[in-house]
Amino acid sequence: MPSLTPPRSPEPTPSLIVALRLATAPIHEAVERLPGMVRLTGPDVTLADYRRYLSTMAQVYGTLEPPLYAALGALCGGPASTRPVTLGLRPKYPVLCADLAAHSLAPPRLARDEQAPPDLNTAVGGLYVLEGSTIGGRVVARHLRKCLGDPLPGGGFLDFHGDQASAHWKGFGLALEGLRAEGLVDAEQVIAGACTVFRRVYALLATMDQAGSDA
Ligand code: HEM
């Protein structure tokens, strides 16, 4: 007798951005649990905590952004400087330097990057990490305004896209999907790259705690 059970439709493939969120959730949680981040998001946050955070984020972006952006040059063979525009991205390091200047602080002395240059998949995954921080940044900015005063001095990084943050993030997600659909990136490798870069972010942020305990 023929089976009356309809054939199962295959599970839909999650969008690349959802797959990235799931894969990086544990390291994101670990970042949020770092003592410096706990201080930043706690009720007793001080201006000194915020300044230390800005300096460390400048170290993170100043170290990681240039090689990731350079690797995007492989996307369509064009000059590296034009590629990020395709993904709707622009570097955040200059804004971090401007935020530091608003506190009369100099840019950090950047650690020498000993890593091999990233490939395109790692660059796309890594830029997901650096771009995605803007989503949480708005939440952190709201908290800091409440605790430290409004307007927040040097808040350009945390409020990078202002009211356009959600629209930018949606556009970035669509751009990632487009890259996968065109076969320009490999989803597994993009995810692996994102995890690698997030671990580096974690390691650099952990130095904030070191600096905090030295202070
Ligand atoms: C105390 C520090 C942080 C807090 C409180 C925080 C909080 C958040 C929050 C609330 C979201 C939005 C989640 C959602 O809407 O589903 C988010 C998203 C995200 N954050 Fe963070 N974050 C922090 C630090 C960071 C750092 C340092 C990075 C990397 C440089 C980062 C990368 C991301 C990414 C990639 C996403 C997007 C996840 C996705 O929707 O795909 N976050 N964060």
PDB file of N, CA and C in Angstrom, residues 42 52 98 149:
ATOM      1  N   GLY A  42      27.748  48.130  33.221  1.00  0.00           N
ATOM      2  CA  GLY A  42      27.200  48.098  34.585  1.00  0.00           C
ATOM      3  C   GLY A  42      26.718  49.468  35.032  1.00  0.00           C
ATOM      4  N   ARG A  52      38.861  53.952  28.421  1.00  0.00           N
ATOM      5  CA  ARG A  52      39.683  52.751  28.250  1.00  0.00           C
ATOM      6  C   ARG A  52      39.080  51.859  27.152  1.00  0.00           C
ATOM      7  N   ALA A  98      38.725  59.971  16.205  1.00  0.00           N
ATOM      8  CA  ALA A  98      38.042  61.254  16.475  1.00  0.00           C
ATOM      9  C   ALA A  98      37.398  61.217  17.863  1.00  0.00           C
ATOM     10  N   GLY A 149      25.847  60.935  30.900  1.00  0.00           N
ATOM     11  CA  GLY A 149      25.322  62.209  30.408  1.00  0.00           C
ATOM     12  C   GLY A 149      25.110  62.189  28.904  1.00  0.00           C
TER      13      GLY A 149
END
